[in-house]
Amino acid sequence: MTVTSRDTSARPKVPVIERVAGGALAKHLRSEAVQELMSGRVDAIEVKCVRGYIGQASMYAGLRLVRMSVHPPLEEEALTFIICHELAHHVVGPRQRHSGAWREACAELVREAGERGLLSEQRVAQGVAMVLDGTATKFRGWPEEAEEQLSRRDEHRATRLEQLREQGLRRGGQVVFRYQGELFHAEVMRVNQATVSVGPPGSGQTTLRVPFDRVLGIKPD
């Protein structure tokens, strides 16, 4: 794979600020190829440990920042794709969100990452397709991995629903669940594929959808 010639001699290094021990992630961010990909497009990278996101682009005091989480641990090509995703937000401006302009910018960054040897030809093709034609808001793994995760998720949901039905889950019955730190019980209005639609007993109105895993038990009649 041929690397496109680019003059990076005048580009400064992008500081990697480790709020937690960055390990393999920080090492990847400091690698020459990733630094060249990031240089001029972001002012600093923060390494954190959060569960709400894997990567996040933001502005702070006029600085272009990208935050990357060490959780969950990902292989280098997945990290590179996420870096491209976040850099594209700064290329087009955060207000563009996942617009057409963002998609084009991200696709171009994915291609450049391939030219720099950070992504294989297969991953470049998959990445470009995901960005231009797929769901762009969150990286759920490469296509084959995402399909496997969805299969495991669906299997888990089916198992949990069977358990709840054995415990007496039914329309018109009541379930116990925790919401915003408090314990509630509500009437089951409908059993969906992944959630239970519930509402105040006797109201006939749905006010909340509770995922199967959030249902703590079935209230006896």
C-alpha positions as protocol buffer text, in pm:
chain_id: "A"
residue {
  index: 1
  type: MET
  ca { x: 0 y: 0 z: 0 }
}
residue {
  index: 2
  type: THR
  ca { x: 148 y: 333 z: -109 }
}
residue {
  index: 3
  type: VAL
  ca { x: 148 y: 626 z: 131 }
}
residue {
  index: 4
  type: THR
  ca { x: 50 y: 954 z: -33 }
}
residue {
  index: 5
  type: SER
  ca { x: 324 y: 1213 z: 1 }
}
residue {
  index: 6
  type: ARG
  ca { x: 234 y: 1485 z: 249 }
}
residue {
  index: 7
  type: ASP
  ca { x: 459 y: 1751 z: 396 }
}
residue {
  index: 8
  type: THR
  ca { x: 436 y: 1705 z: 771 }
}
residue {
  index: 9
  type: SER
  ca { x: 774 y: 1851 z: 865 }
}
residue {
  index: 10
  type: ALA
  ca { x: 618 y: 2172 z: 1001 }
}
residue {
  index: 11
  type: ARG
  ca { x: 331 y: 2005 z: 1182 }
}
residue {
  index: 12
  type: PRO
  ca { x: 356 y: 2003 z: 1562 }
}
residue {
  index: 13
  type: LYS
  ca { x: 301 y: 1694 z: 1771 }
}
residue {
  index: 14
  type: VAL
  ca { x: -47 y: 1653 z: 1916 }
}
residue {
  index: 15
  type: PRO
  ca { x: -19 y: 1623 z: 2297 }
}
residue {
  index: 16
  type: VAL
  ca { x: -175 y: 1312 z: 2448 }
}
residue {
  index: 17
  type: ILE
  ca { x: -295 y: 1392 z: 2801 }
}
residue {
  index: 18
  type: GLU
  ca { x: -345 y: 1080 z: 3011 }
}
residue {
  index: 19
  type: ARG
  ca { x: -612 y: 1140 z: 3275 }
}
residue {
  index: 20
  type: VAL
  ca { x: -577 y: 767 z: 3342 }
}
residue {
  index: 21
  type: ALA
  ca { x: -305 y: 525 z: 3240 }
}
residue {
  index: 22
  type: GLY
  ca { x: -350 y: 511 z: 2864 }
}
residue {
  index: 23
  type: GLY
  ca { x: -165 y: 187 z: 2792 }
}
residue {
  index: 24
  type: ALA
  ca { x: -205 y: 61 z: 2435 }
}
residue {
  index: 25
  type: LEU
  ca { x: -444 y: 345 z: 2348 }
}
residue {
  index: 26
  type: ALA
  ca { x: -196 y: 618 z: 2443 }
}
residue {
  index: 27
  type: LYS
  ca { x: 83 y: 433 z: 2262 }
}
residue {
  index: 28
  type: HIS
  ca { x: -129 y: 419 z: 1947 }
}
residue {
  index: 29
  type: LEU
  ca { x: -218 y: 788 z: 1973 }
}
residue {
  index: 30
  type: ARG
  ca { x: 152 y: 878 z: 2003 }
}
residue {
  index: 31
  type: SER
  ca { x: 258 y: 661 z: 1709 }
}
residue {
  index: 32
  type: GLU
  ca { x: 404 y: 851 z: 1413 }
}
residue {
  index: 33
  type: ALA
  ca { x: 130 y: 758 z: 1166 }
}
residue {
  index: 34
  type: VAL
  ca { x: -154 y: 855 z: 1401 }
}
residue {
  index: 35
  type: GLN
  ca { x: 21 y: 1179 z: 1494 }
}
residue {
  index: 36
  type: GLU
  ca { x: 50 y: 1267 z: 1126 }
}
residue {
  index: 37
  type: LEU
  ca { x: -318 y: 1188 z: 1076 }
}
residue {
  index: 38
  type: MET
  ca { x: -419 y: 1410 z: 1369 }
}
residue {
  index: 39
  type: SER
  ca { x: -174 y: 1695 z: 1323 }
}
residue {
  index: 40
  type: GLY
  ca { x: -338 y: 2024 z: 1222 }
}
residue {
  index: 41
  type: ARG
  ca { x: -685 y: 1881 z: 1285 }
}
residue {
  index: 42
  type: VAL
  ca { x: -696 y: 1868 z: 1665 }
}
residue {
  index: 43
  type: ASP
  ca { x: -506 y: 2053 z: 1938 }
}
residue {
  index: 44
  type: ALA
  ca { x: -496 y: 1788 z: 2209 }
}
residue {
  index: 45
  type: ILE
  ca { x: -616 y: 1436 z: 2293 }
}
residue {
  index: 46
  type: GLU
  ca { x: -736 y: 1339 z: 2640 }
}
residue {
  index: 47
  type: VAL
  ca { x: -729 y: 975 z: 2750 }
}
residue {
  index: 48
  type: LYS
  ca { x: -999 y: 896 z: 3004 }
}
residue {
  index: 49
  type: CYS
  ca { x: -1195 y: 602 z: 3138 }
}
residue {
  index: 50
  type: VAL
  ca { x: -1567 y: 654 z: 3082 }
}
residue {
  index: 51
  type: ARG
  ca { x: -1855 y: 432 z: 2977 }
}
residue {
  index: 52
  type: GLY
  ca { x: -2068 y: 695 z: 2804 }
}
residue {
  index: 53
  type: TYR
  ca { x: -1853 y: 719 z: 2491 }
}
residue {
  index: 54
  type: ILE
  ca { x: -1544 y: 577 z: 2321 }
}
residue {
  index: 55
  type: GLY
  ca { x: -1452 y: 899 z: 2145 }
}
residue {
  index: 56
  type: GLN
  ca { x: -1584 y: 1255 z: 2179 }
}
residue {
  index: 57
  type: ALA
  ca { x: -1493 y: 1576 z: 1994 }
}
residue {
  index: 58
  type: SER
  ca { x: -1541 y: 1910 z: 2170 }
}
residue {
  index: 59
  type: MET
  ca { x: -1421 y: 2268 z: 2189 }
}
residue {
  index: 60
  type: TYR
  ca { x: -1277 y: 2417 z: 2509 }
}
residue {
  index: 61
  type: ALA
  ca { x: -1140 y: 2771 z: 2537 }
}
residue {
  index: 62
  type: GLY
  ca { x: -1091 y: 2779 z: 2162 }
}
residue {
  index: 63
  type: LEU
  ca { x: -901 y: 2450 z: 2156 }
}
residue {
  index: 64
  type: ARG
  ca { x: -1009 y: 2154 z: 1946 }
}
residue {
  index: 65
  type: LEU
  ca { x: -1015 y: 1852 z: 2177 }
}
residue {
  index: 66
  type: VAL
  ca { x: -1082 y: 1483 z: 2132 }
}
residue {
  index: 67
  type: ARG
  ca { x: -1145 y: 1259 z: 2431 }
}
residue {
  index: 68
  type: MET
  ca { x: -1080 y: 886 z: 2398 }
}
residue {
  index: 69
  type: SER
  ca { x: -1180 y: 622 z: 2652 }
}
residue {
  index: 70
  type: VAL
  ca { x: -968 y: 320 z: 2747 }
}
residue {
  index: 71
  type: HIS
  ca { x: -1295 y: 133 z: 2804 }
}
residue {
  index: 72
  type: PRO
  ca { x: -1368 y: -89 z: 2628 }
}
residue {
  index: 73
  type: PRO
  ca { x: -1021 y: -191 z: 2507 }
}
residue {
  index: 74
  type: LEU
  ca { x: -1018 y: -201 z: 2126 }
}
residue {
  index: 75
  type: GLU
  ca { x: -772 y: -317 z: 1863 }
}
residue {
  index: 76
  type: GLU
  ca { x: -574 y: -54 z: 1671 }
}
residue {
  index: 77
  type: GLU
  ca { x: -782 y: -48 z: 1352 }
}
residue {
  index: 78
  type: ALA
  ca { x: -1102 y: 12 z: 1551 }
}
residue {
  index: 79
  type: LEU
  ca { x: -929 y: 292 z: 1743 }
}
residue {
  index: 80
  type: THR
  ca { x: -809 y: 445 z: 1416 }
}
residue {
  index: 81
  type: PHE
  ca { x: -1163 y: 445 z: 1276 }
}
residue {
  index: 82
  type: ILE
  ca { x: -1293 y: 619 z: 1589 }
}
residue {
  index: 83
  type: ILE
  ca { x: -1013 y: 877 z: 1565 }
}
residue {
  index: 84
  type: CYS
  ca { x: -1118 y: 949 z: 1206 }
}
residue {
  index: 85
  type: HIS
  ca { x: -1479 y: 987 z: 1325 }
}
residue {
  index: 86
  type: GLU
  ca { x: -1385 y: 1246 z: 1587 }
}
residue {
  index: 87
  type: LEU
  ca { x: -1135 y: 1433 z: 1371 }
}
residue {
  index: 88
  type: ALA
  ca { x: -1404 y: 1475 z: 1105 }
}
residue {
  index: 89
  type: HIS
  ca { x: -1614 y: 1669 z: 1357 }
}
residue {
  index: 90
  type: HIS
  ca { x: -1335 y: 1925 z: 1386 }
}
residue {
  index: 91
  type: VAL
  ca { x: -1269 y: 1931 z: 1011 }
}
residue {
  index: 92
  type: VAL
  ca { x: -1628 y: 2039 z: 933 }
}
residue {
  index: 93
  type: GLY
  ca { x: -1714 y: 2197 z: 1270 }
}
residue {
  index: 94
  type: PRO
  ca { x: -1898 y: 2038 z: 1565 }
}
residue {
  index: 95
  type: ARG
  ca { x: -2231 y: 2195 z: 1467 }
}
residue {
  index: 96
  type: GLN
  ca { x: -2242 y: 1982 z: 1153 }
}
residue {
  index: 97
  type: ARG
  ca { x: -2283 y: 1672 z: 1370 }
}
residue {
  index: 98
  type: HIS
  ca { x: -2328 y: 1372 z: 1134 }
}
residue {
  index: 99
  type: SER
  ca { x: -2428 y: 1572 z: 827 }
}
residue {
  index: 100
  type: GLY
  ca { x: -2340 y: 1490 z: 469 }
}
residue {
  index: 101
  type: ALA
  ca { x: -2034 y: 1716 z: 496 }
}
residue {
  index: 102
  type: TRP
  ca { x: -1921 y: 1525 z: 805 }
}
residue {
  index: 103
  type: ARG
  ca { x: -1969 y: 1192 z: 628 }
}
residue {
  index: 104
  type: GLU
  ca { x: -1756 y: 1302 z: 332 }
}
residue {
  index: 105
  type: ALA
  ca { x: -1483 y: 1436 z: 562 }
}
residue {
  index: 106
  type: CYS
  ca { x: -1482 y: 1118 z: 769 }
}
residue {
  index: 107
  type: ALA
  ca { x: -1466 y: 898 z: 458 }
}
residue {
  index: 108
  type: GLU
  ca { x: -1167 y: 1098 z: 333 }
}
residue {
  index: 109
  type: LEU
  ca { x: -992 y: 1056 z: 671 }
}
residue {
  index: 110
  type: VAL
  ca { x: -1056 y: 681 z: 660 }
}
residue {
  index: 111
  type: ARG
  ca { x: -898 y: 667 z: 314 }
}
residue {
  index: 112
  type: GLU
  ca { x: -599 y: 867 z: 439 }
}
residue {
  index: 113
  type: ALA
  ca { x: -564 y: 634 z: 737 }
}
residue {
  index: 114
  type: GLY
  ca { x: -543 y: 349 z: 489 }
}
residue {
  index: 115
  type: GLU
  ca { x: -275 y: 530 z: 290 }
}
residue {
  index: 116
  type: ARG
  ca { x: -75 y: 573 z: 609 }
}
residue {
  index: 117
  type: GLY
  ca { x: -93 y: 201 z: 684 }
}
residue {
  index: 118
  type: LEU
  ca { x: -329 y: 240 z: 979 }
}
residue {
  index: 119
  type: LEU
  ca { x: -617 y: 52 z: 814 }
}
residue {
  index: 120
  type: SER
  ca { x: -616 y: -249 z: 584 }
}
residue {
  index: 121
  type: GLU
  ca { x: -783 y: -227 z: 243 }
}
residue {
  index: 122
  type: GLN
  ca { x: -1074 y: -431 z: 380 }
}
residue {
  index: 123
  type: ARG
  ca { x: -1121 y: -198 z: 678 }
}
residue {
  index: 124
  type: VAL
  ca { x: -1099 y: 110 z: 456 }
}
residue {
  index: 125
  type: ALA
  ca { x: -1373 y: -28 z: 231 }
}
residue {
  index: 126
  type: GLN
  ca { x: -1587 y: -121 z: 533 }
}
residue {
  index: 127
  type: GLY
  ca { x: -1522 y: 210 z: 707 }
}
residue {
  index: 128
  type: VAL
  ca { x: -1611 y: 421 z: 404 }
}
residue {
  index: 129
  type: ALA
  ca { x: -1932 y: 220 z: 352 }
}
residue {
  index: 130
  type: MET
  ca { x: -2026 y: 254 z: 721 }
}
residue {
  index: 131
  type: VAL
  ca { x: -1969 y: 629 z: 716 }
}
residue {
  index: 132
  type: LEU
  ca { x: -2139 y: 707 z: 386 }
}
residue {
  index: 133
  type: ASP
  ca { x: -2428 y: 461 z: 396 }
}
residue {
  index: 134
  type: GLY
  ca { x: -2466 y: 333 z: 751 }
}
residue {
  index: 135
  type: THR
  ca { x: -2545 y: 447 z: 1103 }
}
residue {
  index: 136
  type: ALA
  ca { x: -2271 y: 694 z: 1185 }
}
residue {
  index: 137
  type: THR
  ca { x: -2354 y: 806 z: 1538 }
}
residue {
  index: 138
  type: LYS
  ca { x: -2178 y: 524 z: 1724 }
}
residue {
  index: 139
  type: PHE
  ca { x: -1916 y: 263 z: 1637 }
}
residue {
  index: 140
  type: ARG
  ca { x: -2056 y: -81 z: 1718 }
}
residue {
  index: 141
  type: GLY
  ca { x: -1765 y: -276 z: 1580 }
}
residue {
  index: 142
  type: TRP
  ca { x: -1675 y: -383 z: 1230 }
}
residue {
  index: 143
  type: PRO
  ca { x: -1969 y: -531 z: 1034 }
}
residue {
  index: 144
  type: GLU
  ca { x: -1896 y: -894 z: 1119 }
}
residue {
  index: 145
  type: GLU
  ca { x: -1845 y: -808 z: 1486 }
}
residue {
  index: 146
  type: ALA
  ca { x: -2158 y: -593 z: 1504 }
}
residue {
  index: 147
  type: GLU
  ca { x: -2366 y: -874 z: 1353 }
}
residue {
  index: 148
  type: GLU
  ca { x: -2232 y: -1116 z: 1614 }
}
residue {
  index: 149
  type: GLN
  ca { x: -2307 y: -869 z: 1895 }
}
residue {
  index: 150
  type: LEU
  ca { x: -2662 y: -820 z: 1771 }
}
residue {
  index: 151
  type: SER
  ca { x: -2711 y: -1196 z: 1761 }
}
residue {
  index: 152
  type: ARG
  ca { x: -2589 y: -1230 z: 2121 }
}
residue {
  index: 153
  type: ARG
  ca { x: -2810 y: -939 z: 2230 }
}
residue {
  index: 154
  type: ASP
  ca { x: -3120 y: -1089 z: 2068 }
}
residue {
  index: 155
  type: GLU
  ca { x: -3048 y: -1427 z: 2225 }
}
residue {
  index: 156
  type: HIS
  ca { x: -3007 y: -1267 z: 2569 }
}
residue {
  index: 157
  type: ARG
  ca { x: -3333 y: -1073 z: 2531 }
}
residue {
  index: 158
  type: ALA
  ca { x: -3523 y: -1388 z: 2430 }
}
residue {
  index: 159
  type: THR
  ca { x: -3383 y: -1576 z: 2731 }
}
residue {
  index: 160
  type: ARG
  ca { x: -3471 y: -1292 z: 2971 }
}
residue {
  index: 161
  type: LEU
  ca { x: -3825 y: -1263 z: 2828 }
}
residue {
  index: 162
  type: GLU
  ca { x: -3878 y: -1636 z: 2875 }
}
residue {
  index: 163
  type: GLN
  ca { x: -3763 y: -1605 z: 3238 }
}
residue {
  index: 164
  type: LEU
  ca { x: -4005 y: -1318 z: 3301 }
}
residue {
  index: 165
  type: ARG
  ca { x: -4295 y: -1504 z: 3141 }
}
residue {
  index: 166
  type: GLU
  ca { x: -4221 y: -1801 z: 3366 }
}
residue {
  index: 167
  type: GLN
  ca { x: -4238 y: -1563 z: 3664 }
}
residue {
  index: 168
  type: GLY
  ca { x: -4582 y: -1444 z: 3553 }
}
residue {
  index: 169
  type: LEU
  ca { x: -4519 y: -1151 z: 3320 }
}
residue {
  index: 170
  type: ARG
  ca { x: -4840 y: -1070 z: 3133 }
}
residue {
  index: 171
  type: ARG
  ca { x: -5042 y: -778 z: 3005 }
}
residue {
  index: 172
  type: GLY
  ca { x: -5248 y: -636 z: 3289 }
}
residue {
  index: 173
  type: GLY
  ca { x: -5010 y: -766 z: 3554 }
}
residue {
  index: 174
  type: GLN
  ca { x: -4762 y: -553 z: 3743 }
}
residue {
  index: 175
  type: VAL
  ca { x: -4382 y: -540 z: 3735 }
}
residue {
  index: 176
  type: VAL
  ca { x: -4130 y: -403 z: 3982 }
}
residue {
  index: 177
  type: PHE
  ca { x: -3835 y: -201 z: 3852 }
}
residue {
  index: 178
  type: ARG
  ca { x: -3590 y: 68 z: 3956 }
}
residue {
  index: 179
  type: TYR
  ca { x: -3605 y: 408 z: 3785 }
}
residue {
  index: 180
  type: GLN
  ca { x: -3380 y: 703 z: 3865 }
}
residue {
  index: 181
  type: GLY
  ca { x: -3269 y: 534 z: 4185 }
}
residue {
  index: 182
  type: GLU
  ca { x: -3620 y: 464 z: 4317 }
}
residue {
  index: 183
  type: LEU
  ca { x: -3826 y: 146 z: 4327 }
}
residue {
  index: 184
  type: PHE
  ca { x: -4152 y: 148 z: 4129 }
}
residue {
  index: 185
  type: HIS
  ca { x: -4428 y: -90 z: 4037 }
}
residue {
  index: 186
  type: ALA
  ca { x: -4648 y: -36 z: 3734 }
}
residue {
  index: 187
  type: GLU
  ca { x: -4908 y: -210 z: 3521 }
}
residue {
  index: 188
  type: VAL
  ca { x: -4794 y: -389 z: 3206 }
}
residue {
  index: 189
  type: MET
  ca { x: -4964 y: -233 z: 2905 }
}
residue {
  index: 190
  type: ARG
  ca { x: -4770 y: -428 z: 2643 }
}
residue {
  index: 191
  type: VAL
  ca { x: -4479 y: -671 z: 2612 }
}
residue {
  index: 192
  type: ASN
  ca { x: -4249 y: -561 z: 2328 }
}
residue {
  index: 193
  type: GLN
  ca { x: -3944 y: -723 z: 2168 }
}
residue {
  index: 194
  type: ALA
  ca { x: -3697 y: -563 z: 2407 }
}
residue {
  index: 195
  type: THR
  ca { x: -3903 y: -369 z: 2662 }
}
residue {
  index: 196
  type: VAL
  ca { x: -4219 y: -376 z: 2871 }
}
residue {
  index: 197
  type: SER
  ca { x: -4454 y: -80 z: 2821 }
}
residue {
  index: 198
  type: VAL
  ca { x: -4587 y: 21 z: 3163 }
}
residue {
  index: 199
  type: GLY
  ca { x: -4805 y: 285 z: 3323 }
}
residue {
  index: 200
  type: PRO
  ca { x: -4981 y: 370 z: 3649 }
}
residue {
  index: 201
  type: PRO
  ca { x: -5207 y: 84 z: 3757 }
}
residue {
  index: 202
  type: GLY
  ca { x: -5559 y: 125 z: 3620 }
}
residue {
  index: 203
  type: SER
  ca { x: -5469 y: 424 z: 3401 }
}
residue {
  index: 204
  type: GLY
  ca { x: -5462 y: 243 z: 3068 }
}
residue {
  index: 205
  type: GLN
  ca { x: -5177 y: 476 z: 2961 }
}
residue {
  index: 206
  type: THR
  ca { x: -4816 y: 393 z: 2879 }
}
residue {
  index: 207
  type: THR
  ca { x: -4570 y: 627 z: 3048 }
}
residue {
  index: 208
  type: LEU
  ca { x: -4246 y: 429 z: 3030 }
}
residue {
  index: 209
  type: ARG
  ca { x: -4075 y: 146 z: 2848 }
}
residue {
  index: 210
  type: VAL
  ca { x: -3866 y: -71 z: 3077 }
}
residue {
  index: 211
  type: PRO
  ca { x: -3592 y: -294 z: 2925 }
}
residue {
  index: 212
  type: PHE
  ca { x: -3623 y: -660 z: 3026 }
}
residue {
  index: 213
  type: ASP
  ca { x: -3299 y: -644 z: 3227 }
}
residue {
  index: 214
  type: ARG
  ca { x: -3440 y: -357 z: 3437 }
}
residue {
  index: 215
  type: VAL
  ca { x: -3740 y: -559 z: 3551 }
}
residue {
  index: 216
  type: LEU
  ca { x: -3658 y: -678 z: 3903 }
}
residue {
  index: 217
  type: GLY
  ca { x: -3964 y: -895 z: 3952 }
}
residue {
  index: 218
  type: ILE
  ca { x: -4334 y: -955 z: 3901 }
}
residue {
  index: 219
  type: LYS
  ca { x: -4577 y: -823 z: 4162 }
}
residue {
  index: 220
  type: PRO
  ca { x: -4818 y: -1099 z: 4278 }
}
residue {
  index: 221
  type: ASP
  ca { x: -5187 y: -1048 z: 4195 }
}
